[in-house]
PDB file of C-alpha atoms in Angstrom:
ATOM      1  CA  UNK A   1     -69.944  -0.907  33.890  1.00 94.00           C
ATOM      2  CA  UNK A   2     -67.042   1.632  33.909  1.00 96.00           C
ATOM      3  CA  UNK A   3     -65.346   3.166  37.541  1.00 96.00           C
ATOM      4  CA  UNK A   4     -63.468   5.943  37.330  1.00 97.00           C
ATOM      5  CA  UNK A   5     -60.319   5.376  38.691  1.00 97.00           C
ATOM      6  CA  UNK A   6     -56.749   7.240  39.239  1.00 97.00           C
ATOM      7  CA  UNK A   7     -54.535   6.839  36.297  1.00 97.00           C
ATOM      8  CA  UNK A   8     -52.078   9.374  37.470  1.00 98.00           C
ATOM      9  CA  UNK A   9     -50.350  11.567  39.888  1.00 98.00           C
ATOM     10  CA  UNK A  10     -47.841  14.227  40.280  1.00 98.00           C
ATOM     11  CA  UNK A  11     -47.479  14.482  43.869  1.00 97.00           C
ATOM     12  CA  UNK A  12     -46.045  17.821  45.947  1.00 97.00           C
ATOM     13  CA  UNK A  13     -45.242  19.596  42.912  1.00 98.00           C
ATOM     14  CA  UNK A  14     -44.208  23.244  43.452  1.00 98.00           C
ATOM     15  CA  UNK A  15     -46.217  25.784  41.956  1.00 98.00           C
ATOM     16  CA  UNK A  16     -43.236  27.240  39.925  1.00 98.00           C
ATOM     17  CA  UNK A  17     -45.999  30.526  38.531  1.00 97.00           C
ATOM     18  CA  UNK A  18     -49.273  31.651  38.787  1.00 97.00           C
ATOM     19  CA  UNK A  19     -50.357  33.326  35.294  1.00 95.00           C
ATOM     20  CA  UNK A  20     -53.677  35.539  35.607  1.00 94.00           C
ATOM     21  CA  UNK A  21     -53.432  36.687  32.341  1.00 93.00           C
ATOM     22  CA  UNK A  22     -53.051  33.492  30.477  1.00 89.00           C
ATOM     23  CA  UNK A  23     -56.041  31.445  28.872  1.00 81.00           C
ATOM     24  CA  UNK A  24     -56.472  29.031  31.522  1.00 74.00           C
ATOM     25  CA  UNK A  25     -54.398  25.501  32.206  1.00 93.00           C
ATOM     26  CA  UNK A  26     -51.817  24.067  34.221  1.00 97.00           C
ATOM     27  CA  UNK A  27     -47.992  23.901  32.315  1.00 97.00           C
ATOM     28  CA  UNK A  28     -45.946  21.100  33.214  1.00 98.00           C
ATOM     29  CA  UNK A  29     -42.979  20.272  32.144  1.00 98.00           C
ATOM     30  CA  UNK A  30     -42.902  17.702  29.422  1.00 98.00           C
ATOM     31  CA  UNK A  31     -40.139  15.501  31.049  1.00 98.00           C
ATOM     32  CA  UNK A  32     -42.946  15.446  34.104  1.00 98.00           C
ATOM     33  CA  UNK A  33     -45.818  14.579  32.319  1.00 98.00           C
ATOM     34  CA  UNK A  34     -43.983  11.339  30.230  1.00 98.00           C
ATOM     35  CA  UNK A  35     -43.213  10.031  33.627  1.00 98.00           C
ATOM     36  CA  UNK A  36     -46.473   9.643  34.362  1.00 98.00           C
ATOM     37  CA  UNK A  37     -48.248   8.886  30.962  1.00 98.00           C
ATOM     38  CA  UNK A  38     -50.193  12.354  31.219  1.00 98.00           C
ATOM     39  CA  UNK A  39     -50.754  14.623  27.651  1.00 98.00           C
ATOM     40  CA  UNK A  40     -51.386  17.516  26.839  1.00 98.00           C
ATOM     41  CA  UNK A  41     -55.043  18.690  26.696  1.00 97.00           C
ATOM     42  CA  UNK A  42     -55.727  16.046  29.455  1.00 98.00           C
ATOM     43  CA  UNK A  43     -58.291  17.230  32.298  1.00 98.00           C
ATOM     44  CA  UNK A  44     -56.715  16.944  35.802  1.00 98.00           C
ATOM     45  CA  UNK A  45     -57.891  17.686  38.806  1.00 98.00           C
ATOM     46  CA  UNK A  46     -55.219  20.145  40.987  1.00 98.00           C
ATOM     47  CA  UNK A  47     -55.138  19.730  44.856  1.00 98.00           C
ATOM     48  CA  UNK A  48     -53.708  22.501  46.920  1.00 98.00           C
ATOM     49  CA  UNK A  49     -51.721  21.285  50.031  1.00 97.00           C
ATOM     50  CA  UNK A  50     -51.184  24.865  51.213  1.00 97.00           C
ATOM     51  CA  UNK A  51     -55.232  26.165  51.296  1.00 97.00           C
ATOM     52  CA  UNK A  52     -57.468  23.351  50.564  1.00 97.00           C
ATOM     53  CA  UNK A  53     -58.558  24.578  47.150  1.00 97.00           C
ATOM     54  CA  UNK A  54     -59.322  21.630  44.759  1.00 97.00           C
ATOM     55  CA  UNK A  55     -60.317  22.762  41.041  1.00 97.00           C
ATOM     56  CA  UNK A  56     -59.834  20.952  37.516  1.00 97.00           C
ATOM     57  CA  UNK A  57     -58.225  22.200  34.155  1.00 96.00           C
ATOM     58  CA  UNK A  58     -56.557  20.892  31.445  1.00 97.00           C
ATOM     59  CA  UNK A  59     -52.337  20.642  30.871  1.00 98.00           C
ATOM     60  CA  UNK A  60     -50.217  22.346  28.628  1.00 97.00           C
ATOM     61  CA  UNK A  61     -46.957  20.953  27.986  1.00 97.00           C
ATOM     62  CA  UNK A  62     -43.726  22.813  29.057  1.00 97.00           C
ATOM     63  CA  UNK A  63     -40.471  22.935  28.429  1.00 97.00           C
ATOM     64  CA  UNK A  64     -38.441  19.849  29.198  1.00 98.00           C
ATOM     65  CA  UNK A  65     -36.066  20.189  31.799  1.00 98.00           C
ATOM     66  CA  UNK A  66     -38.173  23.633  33.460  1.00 98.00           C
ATOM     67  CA  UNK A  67     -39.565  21.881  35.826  1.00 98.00           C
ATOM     68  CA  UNK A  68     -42.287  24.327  35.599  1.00 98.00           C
ATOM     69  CA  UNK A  69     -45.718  23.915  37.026  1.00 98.00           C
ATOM     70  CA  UNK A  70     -47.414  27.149  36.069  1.00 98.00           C
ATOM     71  CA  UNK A  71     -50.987  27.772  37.252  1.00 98.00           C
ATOM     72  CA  UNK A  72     -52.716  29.725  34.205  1.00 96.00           C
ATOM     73  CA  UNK A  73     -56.431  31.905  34.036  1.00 95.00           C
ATOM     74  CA  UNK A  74     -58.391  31.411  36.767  1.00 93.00           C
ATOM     75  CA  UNK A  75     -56.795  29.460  38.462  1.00 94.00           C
ATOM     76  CA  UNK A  76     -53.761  30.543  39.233  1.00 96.00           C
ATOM     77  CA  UNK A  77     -55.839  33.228  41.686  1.00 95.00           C
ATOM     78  CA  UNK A  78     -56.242  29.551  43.590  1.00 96.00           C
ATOM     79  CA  UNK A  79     -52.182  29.115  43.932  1.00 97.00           C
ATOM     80  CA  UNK A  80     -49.370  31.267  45.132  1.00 97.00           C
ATOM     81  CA  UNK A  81     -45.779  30.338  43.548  1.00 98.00           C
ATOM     82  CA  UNK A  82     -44.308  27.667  46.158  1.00 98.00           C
ATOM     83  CA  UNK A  83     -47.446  26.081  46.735  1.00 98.00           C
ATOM     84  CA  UNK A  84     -47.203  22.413  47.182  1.00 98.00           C
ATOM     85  CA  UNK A  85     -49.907  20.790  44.817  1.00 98.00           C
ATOM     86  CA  UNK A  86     -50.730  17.450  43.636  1.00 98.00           C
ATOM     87  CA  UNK A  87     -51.970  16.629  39.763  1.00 98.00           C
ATOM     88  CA  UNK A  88     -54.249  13.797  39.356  1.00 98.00           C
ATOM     89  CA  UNK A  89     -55.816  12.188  36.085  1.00 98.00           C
ATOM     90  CA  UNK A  90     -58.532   9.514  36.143  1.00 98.00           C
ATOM     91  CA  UNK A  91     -59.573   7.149  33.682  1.00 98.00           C
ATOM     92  CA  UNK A  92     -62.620   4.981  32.914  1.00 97.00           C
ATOM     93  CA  UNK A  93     -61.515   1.135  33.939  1.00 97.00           C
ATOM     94  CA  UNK A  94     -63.898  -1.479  32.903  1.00 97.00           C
ATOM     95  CA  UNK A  95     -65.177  -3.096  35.666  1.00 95.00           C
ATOM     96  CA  UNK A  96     -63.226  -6.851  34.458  1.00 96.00           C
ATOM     97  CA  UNK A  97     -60.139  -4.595  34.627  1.00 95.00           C
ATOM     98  CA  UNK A  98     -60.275  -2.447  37.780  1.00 94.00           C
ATOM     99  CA  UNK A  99     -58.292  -5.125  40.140  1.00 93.00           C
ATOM    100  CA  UNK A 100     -55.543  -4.746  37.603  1.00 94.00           C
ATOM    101  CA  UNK A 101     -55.386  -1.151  37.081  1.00 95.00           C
ATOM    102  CA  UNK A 102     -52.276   0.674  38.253  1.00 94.00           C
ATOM    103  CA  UNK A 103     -51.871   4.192  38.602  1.00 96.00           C
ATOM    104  CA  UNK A 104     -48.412   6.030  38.042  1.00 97.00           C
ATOM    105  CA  UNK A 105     -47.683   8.042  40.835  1.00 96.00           C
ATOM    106  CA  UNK A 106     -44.128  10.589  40.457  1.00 97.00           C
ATOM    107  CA  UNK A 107     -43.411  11.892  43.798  1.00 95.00           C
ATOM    108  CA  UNK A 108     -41.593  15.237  43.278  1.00 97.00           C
ATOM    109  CA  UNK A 109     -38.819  17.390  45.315  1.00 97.00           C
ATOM    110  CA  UNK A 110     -38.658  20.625  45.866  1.00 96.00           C
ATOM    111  CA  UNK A 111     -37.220  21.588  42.511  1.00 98.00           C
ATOM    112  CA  UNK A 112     -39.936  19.345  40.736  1.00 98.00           C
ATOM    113  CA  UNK A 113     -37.644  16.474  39.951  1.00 98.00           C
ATOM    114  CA  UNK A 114     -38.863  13.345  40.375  1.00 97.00           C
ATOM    115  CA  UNK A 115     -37.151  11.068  43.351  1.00 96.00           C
ATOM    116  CA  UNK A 116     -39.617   8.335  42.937  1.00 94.00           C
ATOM    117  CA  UNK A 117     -42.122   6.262  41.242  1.00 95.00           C
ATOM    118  CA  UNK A 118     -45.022   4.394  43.039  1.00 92.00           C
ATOM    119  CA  UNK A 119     -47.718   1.909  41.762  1.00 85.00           C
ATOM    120  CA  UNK A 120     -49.971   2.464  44.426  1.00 77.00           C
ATOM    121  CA  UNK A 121     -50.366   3.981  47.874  1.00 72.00           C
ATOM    122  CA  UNK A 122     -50.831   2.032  51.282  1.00 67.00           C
ATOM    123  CA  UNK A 123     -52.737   2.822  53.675  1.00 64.00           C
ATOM    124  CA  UNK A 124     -51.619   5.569  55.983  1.00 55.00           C
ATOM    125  CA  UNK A 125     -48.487   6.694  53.643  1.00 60.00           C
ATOM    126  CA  UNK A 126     -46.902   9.398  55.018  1.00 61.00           C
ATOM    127  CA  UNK A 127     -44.205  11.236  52.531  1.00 60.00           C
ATOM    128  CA  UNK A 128     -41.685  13.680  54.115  1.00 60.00           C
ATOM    129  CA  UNK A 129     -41.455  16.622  51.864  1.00 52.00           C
TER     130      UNK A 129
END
């Protein structure tokens, strides 16, 4: 038996754009992505802090050093530049392996640079933006 579990996490990252006319995707910046272990054509699923909307794509690498998170297609009429997001990629974990998965978790500032790396998240974790 397989579980799908968290493999990643890009948490309060800053919507940098919001592309309409772009084939759909998420762009991260490349430096963000090798932080975590995420690649490009990956499926993530994109949580929006500011209104609630929760919706999956696929990344696109960006620049290194842009610290862009661009919202592209559809979905960037789900995000508004500034938005606070978070990025998530699962895995399948077989079962015999599950108690020994760990997730990478980046948490991000407010310029999308990463001020911390995290294994896991206890219960009740409360990060100050």
């Amino acid at each position: 038996m397989f579980r799908v579990m968290m493999n990643a996490k890009l948490h309060r990252a800053r919507v940098t754009e919001a592309n309409l006319n772009y084939v759909g995707s998420i762009t991260i910046d490349q430096d963000l992505l090798d932080a975590v272990g995420m690649v490009a054509n990956e499926k993530v699923q994109i949580v929006n802090n500011n209104n609630g909307a929760r919706f999956e794509t696929y990344i696109i690498p960006g620049e290194r050093g842009s610290y862009v998170v661009c919202l592209n297609g559809a979905a960037a009429r789900l995000v508004q530049p500034g938005d606070i997001i978070i990025v998530i990629s699962y895995v399948f974990v077989d079962e015999k392996e599950v108690k020994e998965h760990r997730p990478k978790i980046a948490v991000l500032n407010e310029q999308n640079k990463v001020i911390e790396i995290i294994g896991a998240e206890k219960e009740k974790t409360v990060i100050e933006s």
